[in-house]
């Protein structure tokens, strides 16, 4: 009976910090006849650049057959993107190797990928062998991952695992005890990544849905990320006397909930979605800023979600300012951040000339910030919306002079300044609080 390996490929593969990555280490000690590699779009780019994975495998087993699954997976953290695909891949492997020992590498890839493979091992009717690989010397791997700058020959020549008497870091955990320890580990990883739907899917297929409070919290988080506050409230509104909805003012709450979703996109490095989501919240926040901090009746300039041109014309100074700014008279179109920004600019300049501003510098700084948002909206945001291009942190920095995290901090500061006491600071950490509550319940039952 021969060994056959199915492995996702991560950024510690094939070699990292002068040691085997998990994939190569399993190949070294299990000597599989065939290796099936699953490559996300991002990893596939590296593979097509220098064929690093196959080259390193064949340096250890020259006649090893290698099959590559080039997938359309863009987001390796999205459980739903590959959950059913993995089952199909493993079935294909089993059909081709019904008498062989099928190994699953559960140490390469994202927590979601590892979770999917673990689930297959513990729920499948096929004999699947789970193989784990520990980091060298039992330490976490904090070194630079294997990226585009990777010299295959140099890295293999300097791989310390090529030396004699090096440690075999592979292990096959007991399937039953491993089932619970891995499920707990993967659940915590999903919680930390705010992947609540994936967590719910994992609980369903692993038969760990016995804690009703835990299920309510997770379903609450799923609906909350969908901006469905009513459904979220329907599951649970407080935990051990602590409210999950600290903002009581509806206008403020709507803005905060939308902002929190953008904040999660930033944390996940999903910058394209983050930028696309900035436009709607900027419109709402600038409107509130003009209304509450500049004391201007902006609502009267809006009718049915569009500009009320007749009302704006009644303010000849404002009308002329907007006409000069855009080279034409404003039209009855949907509310835009560009027009709101110019309205705020007009009001601020007028109030400042009258000497009626208590904190002009702070207000003008906010206006300058939104000017950067306008630039972002005109550039990368429009390109992403119309051409399906990806936005990077560098793109955002080039347009605004700010890193994504700094932009998020500025939005939070402005929201708190606009709404004051209506917006308690703890509202901005609510997802982390929910995560803590979920983990508390997990400790009780899983």
Short mmCIF file of C-alpha atoms in Angstrom, two decimals:
data_model
loop_
_atom_site.label_atom_id
_atom_site.label_comp_id
_atom_site.label_asym_id
_atom_site.label_seq_id
_atom_site.Cartn_x
_atom_site.Cartn_y
_atom_site.Cartn_z
CA UNK A 1 0.00 0.00 0.00
CA UNK A 2 1.40 3.36 -1.04
CA UNK A 3 0.98 6.79 0.51
CA UNK A 4 -0.87 9.56 -1.32
CA UNK A 5 -0.79 13.12 0.01
CA UNK A 6 -3.46 15.82 -0.34
CA UNK A 7 -2.20 19.19 0.80
CA UNK A 8 -3.19 22.81 0.60
CA UNK A 9 -0.20 25.09 0.05
CA UNK A 10 0.52 27.89 2.50
CA UNK A 11 3.04 30.69 2.69
CA UNK A 12 5.40 28.60 4.83
CA UNK A 13 5.71 26.17 1.91
CA UNK A 14 7.91 24.77 0.58
CA UNK A 15 10.69 26.15 2.82
CA UNK A 16 10.70 28.89 5.42
CA UNK A 17 13.46 30.13 7.68
CA UNK A 18 15.83 27.34 6.53
CA UNK A 19 13.44 24.50 7.43
CA UNK A 20 10.86 22.42 5.59
CA UNK A 21 7.38 23.80 5.43
CA UNK A 22 4.67 21.31 6.43
CA UNK A 23 4.14 20.08 2.87
CA UNK A 24 7.80 19.28 2.23
CA UNK A 25 8.30 17.75 5.67
CA UNK A 26 5.47 15.26 5.13
CA UNK A 27 6.89 14.40 1.71
CA UNK A 28 10.31 13.85 3.29
CA UNK A 29 9.12 11.35 5.92
CA UNK A 30 6.08 9.69 4.31
CA UNK A 31 7.52 9.35 0.77
CA UNK A 32 4.17 9.55 -1.07
CA UNK A 33 3.94 8.19 -4.62
CA UNK A 34 1.57 11.00 -5.57
CA UNK A 35 1.08 14.48 -4.15
CA UNK A 36 -2.10 16.45 -4.82
CA UNK A 37 -1.64 20.18 -4.27
CA UNK A 38 -4.45 22.66 -3.75
CA UNK A 39 -3.47 26.20 -4.77
CA UNK A 40 -5.48 29.36 -4.17
CA UNK A 41 -5.23 32.12 -6.80
CA UNK A 42 -2.56 33.93 -4.77
CA UNK A 43 -0.45 30.82 -4.23
CA UNK A 44 -0.91 29.78 -7.87
CA UNK A 45 0.82 32.99 -8.98
CA UNK A 46 3.90 31.98 -6.98
CA UNK A 47 3.77 28.45 -8.37
CA UNK A 48 3.55 29.62 -11.98
CA UNK A 49 6.44 32.01 -11.37
CA UNK A 50 9.06 29.41 -10.40
CA UNK A 51 7.39 25.98 -9.91
CA UNK A 52 8.89 25.99 -6.40
CA UNK A 53 6.63 23.32 -4.89
CA UNK A 54 7.17 20.63 -7.52
CA UNK A 55 10.91 21.33 -7.76
CA UNK A 56 11.43 20.90 -4.00
CA UNK A 57 9.27 17.78 -3.83
CA UNK A 58 11.17 16.15 -6.69
CA UNK A 59 14.51 16.96 -5.09
CA UNK A 60 13.39 14.60 -2.30
CA UNK A 61 11.42 12.09 -4.42
CA UNK A 62 12.47 12.43 -8.08
CA UNK A 63 9.77 10.10 -9.44
CA UNK A 64 6.92 11.53 -7.33
CA UNK A 65 3.81 12.29 -9.37
CA UNK A 66 2.42 15.77 -8.68
CA UNK A 67 -1.15 16.87 -9.47
CA UNK A 68 -2.08 20.52 -9.01
CA UNK A 69 -5.57 21.80 -8.36
CA UNK A 70 -5.58 25.41 -9.55
CA UNK A 71 -8.64 26.87 -7.86
CA UNK A 72 -10.57 30.13 -8.23
CA UNK A 73 -10.31 30.74 -4.48
CA UNK A 74 -9.44 34.40 -3.97
CA UNK A 75 -10.10 34.63 -0.24
CA UNK A 76 -8.55 31.66 1.57
CA UNK A 77 -10.28 32.82 4.78
CA UNK A 78 -13.75 32.29 3.27
CA UNK A 79 -14.94 28.89 4.52
CA UNK A 80 -17.80 28.77 2.00
CA UNK A 81 -15.43 29.29 -0.95
CA UNK A 82 -14.09 25.74 -0.85
CA UNK A 83 -16.08 23.69 1.66
CA UNK A 84 -17.75 21.48 -0.98
CA UNK A 85 -14.75 21.56 -3.33
CA UNK A 86 -12.54 19.81 -0.78
CA UNK A 87 -14.98 16.92 -0.53
CA UNK A 88 -14.94 16.55 -4.31
CA UNK A 89 -11.14 16.64 -4.47
CA UNK A 90 -10.81 13.97 -1.80
CA UNK A 91 -13.42 11.80 -3.57
CA UNK A 92 -11.42 12.11 -6.81
CA UNK A 93 -8.24 11.08 -5.00
CA UNK A 94 -9.99 8.12 -3.38
CA UNK A 95 -11.41 6.99 -6.75
CA UNK A 96 -7.89 7.01 -8.20
CA UNK A 97 -6.24 5.39 -5.16
CA UNK A 98 -8.85 3.13 -3.49
CA UNK A 99 -6.22 0.85 -1.92
CA UNK A 100 -3.70 3.52 -0.88
CA UNK A 101 -3.24 5.40 2.36
CA UNK A 102 -4.55 8.96 1.85
CA UNK A 103 -2.74 11.53 3.94
CA UNK A 104 -4.20 14.96 4.74
CA UNK A 105 -1.80 17.78 5.63
CA UNK A 106 -3.59 19.80 8.32
CA UNK A 107 -0.70 22.16 9.02
CA UNK A 108 -0.59 24.17 5.76
CA UNK A 109 -2.98 26.94 4.73
CA UNK A 110 -5.35 29.20 6.61
CA UNK A 111 -7.26 28.14 9.74
CA UNK A 112 -10.36 27.75 7.56
CA UNK A 113 -8.58 25.38 5.16
CA UNK A 114 -7.18 23.34 8.05
CA UNK A 115 -10.64 23.20 9.61
CA UNK A 116 -12.17 21.91 6.39
CA UNK A 117 -9.60 19.11 6.08
CA UNK A 118 -10.04 18.15 9.73
CA UNK A 119 -13.78 17.95 9.26
CA UNK A 120 -13.35 15.66 6.27
CA UNK A 121 -11.09 13.38 8.30
CA UNK A 122 -13.48 13.06 11.23
CA UNK A 123 -16.75 12.86 9.24
CA UNK A 124 -15.73 10.92 6.11
CA UNK A 125 -16.53 7.25 5.61
CA UNK A 126 -13.12 6.86 3.96
CA UNK A 127 -9.90 6.02 5.77
CA UNK A 128 -8.02 9.30 5.89
CA UNK A 129 -4.85 9.86 7.87
CA UNK A 130 -4.34 13.25 9.46
CA UNK A 131 -0.73 14.44 9.58
CA UNK A 132 0.40 17.42 11.62
CA UNK A 133 3.81 19.09 11.49
CA UNK A 134 5.18 21.12 14.38
CA UNK A 135 7.41 24.17 13.87
CA UNK A 136 11.16 23.65 14.31
CA UNK A 137 12.16 23.46 17.98
CA UNK A 138 8.45 23.65 18.85
CA UNK A 139 8.37 27.39 18.23
CA UNK A 140 5.77 29.42 16.38
CA UNK A 141 6.86 30.50 12.92
CA UNK A 142 7.23 34.30 12.98
CA UNK A 143 9.77 34.59 10.18
CA UNK A 144 9.07 36.17 6.80
CA UNK A 145 6.80 33.93 4.67
CA UNK A 146 7.88 32.52 1.33
CA UNK A 147 6.73 35.16 -1.15
CA UNK A 148 7.64 36.32 -4.64
CA UNK A 149 11.32 36.74 -3.81
CA UNK A 150 12.18 33.07 -3.43
CA UNK A 151 15.32 31.46 -4.85
CA UNK A 152 14.38 27.77 -5.08
CA UNK A 153 17.92 26.41 -5.45
CA UNK A 154 19.34 28.61 -2.70
CA UNK A 155 16.53 27.84 -0.26
CA UNK A 156 16.77 24.08 -0.78
CA UNK A 157 20.56 24.08 -0.52
CA UNK A 158 20.33 25.89 2.82
CA UNK A 159 17.46 23.80 4.19
CA UNK A 160 18.60 22.43 7.55
CA UNK A 161 16.11 19.56 7.31
CA UNK A 162 18.35 18.09 4.59
CA UNK A 163 20.98 17.28 7.22
CA UNK A 164 21.24 13.83 8.76
CA UNK A 165 19.72 13.18 12.18
CA UNK A 166 17.33 16.14 11.94
CA UNK A 167 14.10 15.90 13.89
CA UNK A 168 11.03 14.29 12.35
CA UNK A 169 8.36 16.84 13.24
CA UNK A 170 5.39 14.93 11.83
CA UNK A 171 2.75 13.29 14.00
CA UNK A 172 -0.56 11.50 13.57
CA UNK A 173 -2.91 12.58 16.35
CA UNK A 174 -5.55 10.22 17.70
CA UNK A 175 -8.63 10.78 15.58
CA UNK A 176 -11.14 10.96 18.43
CA UNK A 177 -9.24 13.20 20.80
CA UNK A 178 -7.95 15.13 17.83
CA UNK A 179 -11.50 15.70 16.68
CA UNK A 180 -12.34 17.82 19.69
CA UNK A 181 -9.00 19.51 20.14
CA UNK A 182 -8.81 20.52 16.48
CA UNK A 183 -12.44 21.59 16.31
CA UNK A 184 -11.91 23.77 19.37
CA UNK A 185 -8.74 25.20 17.89
CA UNK A 186 -10.31 25.92 14.51
CA UNK A 187 -13.42 27.39 16.11
CA UNK A 188 -11.30 29.82 18.09
CA UNK A 189 -9.40 30.75 14.93
CA UNK A 190 -12.66 31.42 13.10
CA UNK A 191 -13.95 33.53 16.00
CA UNK A 192 -10.73 35.55 16.03
CA UNK A 193 -11.18 36.18 12.29
CA UNK A 194 -14.85 37.18 12.79
CA UNK A 195 -15.89 34.34 10.46
CA UNK A 196 -19.20 33.61 12.13
CA UNK A 197 -20.97 31.85 9.24
CA UNK A 198 -17.98 29.55 8.81
CA UNK A 199 -18.07 28.89 12.56
CA UNK A 200 -21.74 27.98 12.36
CA UNK A 201 -21.05 25.63 9.42
CA UNK A 202 -18.24 23.99 11.36
CA UNK A 203 -20.48 23.44 14.37
CA UNK A 204 -23.22 21.92 12.22
CA UNK A 205 -21.03 19.32 10.57
CA UNK A 206 -19.12 18.51 13.78
CA UNK A 207 -22.24 17.98 15.91
CA UNK A 208 -21.26 20.57 18.50
CA UNK A 209 -24.52 22.52 18.56
CA UNK A 210 -25.69 21.64 22.05
CA UNK A 211 -25.20 25.06 23.70
CA UNK A 212 -28.19 27.27 22.89
CA UNK A 213 -26.67 30.47 24.26
CA UNK A 214 -23.59 29.90 22.11
CA UNK A 215 -25.77 29.36 19.03
CA UNK A 216 -27.72 32.53 19.75
CA UNK A 217 -24.51 34.54 20.04
CA UNK A 218 -23.11 33.16 16.78
CA UNK A 219 -26.37 33.64 14.87
CA UNK A 220 -26.57 37.15 16.33
CA UNK A 221 -23.08 37.88 14.94
CA UNK A 222 -23.96 36.38 11.53
CA UNK A 223 -27.00 38.63 11.19
CA UNK A 224 -25.18 41.64 12.59
CA UNK A 225 -22.48 41.34 9.92
CA UNK A 226 -25.33 41.33 7.38
CA UNK A 227 -26.50 44.64 8.91
CA UNK A 228 -29.73 42.91 9.92
CA UNK A 229 -30.08 44.41 13.41
CA UNK A 230 -33.68 43.22 13.86
CA UNK A 231 -32.74 39.58 13.22
CA UNK A 232 -29.67 39.94 15.47
CA UNK A 233 -31.87 41.27 18.28
CA UNK A 234 -34.22 38.35 17.71
CA UNK A 235 -31.47 35.93 18.72
CA UNK A 236 -30.02 37.76 21.73
CA UNK A 237 -29.83 41.37 22.95
CA UNK A 238 -27.69 41.05 26.05
CA UNK A 239 -25.26 38.61 27.63
CA UNK A 240 -25.09 38.23 31.39
CA UNK A 241 -26.72 41.60 31.84
CA UNK A 242 -24.41 43.37 29.36
CA UNK A 243 -26.15 44.90 26.36
CA UNK A 244 -25.03 44.01 22.85
CA UNK A 245 -26.48 47.30 21.58
CA UNK A 246 -24.83 50.13 23.53
CA UNK A 247 -25.94 52.82 21.04
CA UNK A 248 -29.57 53.81 21.56
CA UNK A 249 -29.87 56.67 19.04
CA UNK A 250 -31.00 55.11 15.73
CA UNK A 251 -29.16 57.48 13.40
CA UNK A 252 -25.92 57.01 15.31
CA UNK A 253 -26.48 53.24 15.63
CA UNK A 254 -26.96 52.81 11.87
CA UNK A 255 -23.72 54.65 11.13
CA UNK A 256 -21.79 52.76 13.82
CA UNK A 257 -23.02 49.34 12.64
CA UNK A 258 -21.99 50.09 9.07
CA UNK A 259 -18.65 51.45 10.24
CA UNK A 260 -17.96 48.31 12.29
CA UNK A 261 -18.45 46.20 9.18
CA UNK A 262 -15.88 48.37 7.36
CA UNK A 263 -13.52 48.01 10.31
CA UNK A 264 -13.75 44.21 10.01
CA UNK A 265 -12.89 44.48 6.31
CA UNK A 266 -9.81 46.52 7.21
CA UNK A 267 -8.74 44.01 9.86
CA UNK A 268 -9.08 41.18 7.35
CA UNK A 269 -7.03 43.05 4.75
CA UNK A 270 -10.05 43.19 2.41
CA UNK A 271 -9.19 46.66 1.18
CA UNK A 272 -11.26 46.61 -2.00
CA UNK A 273 -14.46 45.96 -0.06
CA UNK A 274 -13.38 48.43 2.62
CA UNK A 275 -13.00 51.24 0.08
CA UNK A 276 -16.25 50.38 -1.72
CA UNK A 277 -18.09 50.55 1.62
CA UNK A 278 -16.57 53.93 2.54
CA UNK A 279 -18.72 55.93 0.12
CA UNK A 280 -22.14 55.24 1.74
CA UNK A 281 -20.89 55.84 5.28
CA UNK A 282 -19.10 59.03 4.20
CA UNK A 283 -22.35 60.38 2.80
CA UNK A 284 -24.22 59.62 6.03
CA UNK A 285 -21.44 60.89 8.29
CA UNK A 286 -20.85 64.11 6.33
CA UNK A 287 -24.59 64.76 6.39
CA UNK A 288 -24.63 64.32 10.19
CA UNK A 289 -21.49 66.49 10.51
CA UNK A 290 -23.12 69.34 8.58
CA UNK A 291 -26.35 68.98 10.54
CA UNK A 292 -25.01 68.65 14.09
CA UNK A 293 -21.59 70.32 14.11
CA UNK A 294 -22.17 73.11 11.56
CA UNK A 295 -25.84 73.61 12.51
CA UNK A 296 -26.99 73.73 8.90
CA UNK A 297 -30.35 72.36 7.78
CA UNK A 298 -28.95 69.95 5.20
CA UNK A 299 -32.13 67.85 5.28
CA UNK A 300 -34.01 70.68 3.57
CA UNK A 301 -31.59 70.41 0.64
CA UNK A 302 -32.52 66.77 0.10
CA UNK A 303 -35.76 65.36 -1.27
CA UNK A 304 -36.43 61.65 -1.82
CA UNK A 305 -32.72 60.85 -1.63
CA UNK A 306 -31.76 63.45 -4.25
CA UNK A 307 -30.70 67.07 -4.16
CA UNK A 308 -33.59 69.53 -3.81
CA UNK A 309 -32.32 71.96 -6.45
CA UNK A 310 -35.13 74.46 -5.89
CA UNK A 311 -34.31 74.71 -2.19
CA UNK A 312 -30.57 75.08 -2.84
CA UNK A 313 -31.24 77.89 -5.34
CA UNK A 314 -32.92 79.87 -2.57
CA UNK A 315 -29.46 80.14 -0.95
CA UNK A 316 -27.80 82.09 -3.75
CA UNK A 317 -24.36 82.16 -2.09
CA UNK A 318 -24.32 78.38 -1.64
CA UNK A 319 -25.70 77.83 -5.14
CA UNK A 320 -23.00 80.04 -6.68
CA UNK A 321 -20.28 78.33 -4.62
CA UNK A 322 -21.33 74.89 -5.85
CA UNK A 323 -21.64 76.12 -9.45
CA UNK A 324 -18.11 77.54 -9.32
CA UNK A 325 -16.77 74.36 -7.71
CA UNK A 326 -18.22 71.98 -10.29
CA UNK A 327 -18.37 74.25 -13.35
CA UNK A 328 -22.11 73.85 -13.65
CA UNK A 329 -25.26 74.20 -11.60
CA UNK A 330 -26.03 71.30 -9.28
CA UNK A 331 -28.59 68.83 -10.64
CA UNK A 332 -31.26 66.72 -8.96
CA UNK A 333 -29.11 63.61 -8.56
CA UNK A 334 -28.43 61.18 -5.75
CA UNK A 335 -26.46 62.54 -2.81
CA UNK A 336 -22.72 62.40 -3.36
CA UNK A 337 -19.79 62.84 -1.04
CA UNK A 338 -18.25 65.38 -3.44
CA UNK A 339 -21.21 67.78 -3.20
CA UNK A 340 -21.58 67.28 0.55
CA UNK A 341 -17.89 68.06 0.98
CA UNK A 342 -18.28 71.35 -0.92
CA UNK A 343 -21.38 72.28 1.09
CA UNK A 344 -19.47 71.65 4.33
CA UNK A 345 -16.54 73.67 2.98
CA UNK A 346 -18.82 76.60 2.13
CA UNK A 347 -20.45 76.62 5.56
CA UNK A 348 -17.12 76.30 7.41
CA UNK A 349 -15.55 79.18 5.50
CA UNK A 350 -18.56 81.38 6.20
CA UNK A 351 -18.75 80.51 9.89
CA UNK A 352 -15.02 81.02 10.29
CA UNK A 353 -15.20 84.47 8.66
CA UNK A 354 -17.97 85.36 11.12
CA UNK A 355 -15.76 84.25 14.02
CA UNK A 356 -18.47 81.93 15.33
CA UNK A 357 -16.41 78.73 15.47
CA UNK A 358 -15.06 77.53 18.82
CA UNK A 359 -12.73 74.93 17.36
CA UNK A 360 -12.08 75.86 13.71
CA UNK A 361 -8.85 73.85 13.40
CA UNK A 362 -10.54 70.58 14.39
CA UNK A 363 -13.41 71.19 11.98
CA UNK A 364 -11.14 72.12 9.08
CA UNK A 365 -9.04 69.00 9.79
CA UNK A 366 -12.19 66.89 9.41
CA UNK A 367 -12.92 68.64 6.13
CA UNK A 368 -9.36 67.93 4.97
CA UNK A 369 -9.80 64.27 5.88
CA UNK A 370 -12.95 64.02 3.78
CA UNK A 371 -11.07 65.71 0.94
CA UNK A 372 -8.72 62.69 1.02
CA UNK A 373 -11.74 60.39 1.03
CA UNK A 374 -13.05 62.20 -2.07
CA UNK A 375 -9.71 61.51 -3.80
CA UNK A 376 -9.98 57.86 -2.83
CA UNK A 377 -13.55 57.81 -4.13
CA UNK A 378 -12.53 59.28 -7.49
CA UNK A 379 -9.52 57.00 -7.94
CA UNK A 380 -9.21 53.42 -6.65
CA UNK A 381 -12.83 53.21 -5.52
CA UNK A 382 -14.27 53.99 -8.97
CA UNK A 383 -11.73 51.71 -10.63
CA UNK A 384 -12.68 48.83 -8.32
CA UNK A 385 -16.40 49.45 -8.78
CA UNK A 386 -16.29 49.58 -12.59
CA UNK A 387 -13.30 47.47 -13.60
CA UNK A 388 -13.22 44.79 -10.86
CA UNK A 389 -9.66 45.68 -9.90
CA UNK A 390 -8.20 44.90 -6.49
CA UNK A 391 -7.19 47.71 -4.12
CA UNK A 392 -4.09 47.36 -1.97
CA UNK A 393 -2.97 49.19 1.17
CA UNK A 394 -0.37 50.92 -1.03
CA UNK A 395 -3.10 52.21 -3.37
CA UNK A 396 -4.90 53.73 -0.38
CA UNK A 397 -1.69 55.24 1.02
CA UNK A 398 -0.77 56.72 -2.38
CA UNK A 399 -4.13 58.48 -2.69
CA UNK A 400 -4.66 59.63 0.89
CA UNK A 401 -1.27 59.59 2.59
CA UNK A 402 -2.79 57.28 5.20
CA UNK A 403 -2.65 53.57 5.88
CA UNK A 404 -6.06 51.81 6.01
CA UNK A 405 -5.87 51.46 9.81
CA UNK A 406 -5.33 55.23 10.18
CA UNK A 407 -8.39 55.92 8.00
CA UNK A 408 -10.49 53.67 10.23
CA UNK A 409 -9.23 55.49 13.35
CA UNK A 410 -10.16 58.84 11.81
CA UNK A 411 -13.69 57.68 10.99
CA UNK A 412 -14.15 56.45 14.56
CA UNK A 413 -12.92 59.76 15.93
CA UNK A 414 -15.29 61.75 13.71
CA UNK A 415 -18.30 59.58 14.56
CA UNK A 416 -17.64 60.09 18.28
CA UNK A 417 -17.15 63.82 17.80
CA UNK A 418 -20.36 64.23 15.76
CA UNK A 419 -22.61 62.20 18.06
CA UNK A 420 -20.95 62.86 21.41
CA UNK A 421 -22.52 61.09 24.36
CA UNK A 422 -24.94 59.25 22.07
CA UNK A 423 -22.01 57.14 20.95
CA UNK A 424 -20.20 55.37 23.85
CA UNK A 425 -16.65 54.23 23.18
CA UNK A 426 -17.49 50.59 23.92
CA UNK A 427 -19.73 50.53 20.85
CA UNK A 428 -16.64 50.33 18.66
CA UNK A 429 -15.40 47.16 20.34
CA UNK A 430 -18.69 45.27 20.27
CA UNK A 431 -17.50 42.52 17.90
CA UNK A 432 -14.53 41.81 20.16
CA UNK A 433 -16.93 41.68 23.12
CA UNK A 434 -19.14 39.24 21.21
CA UNK A 435 -16.06 37.15 20.47
CA UNK A 436 -15.20 37.05 24.17
CA UNK A 437 -18.74 35.93 25.00
CA UNK A 438 -18.62 33.22 22.30
CA UNK A 439 -15.32 31.94 23.67
CA UNK A 440 -16.76 31.88 27.21
CA UNK A 441 -19.63 29.69 26.03
CA UNK A 442 -17.32 27.48 23.98
CA UNK A 443 -15.29 26.74 27.11
CA UNK A 444 -18.44 25.43 28.76
CA UNK A 445 -19.56 23.03 26.07
CA UNK A 446 -16.88 22.21 23.48
#
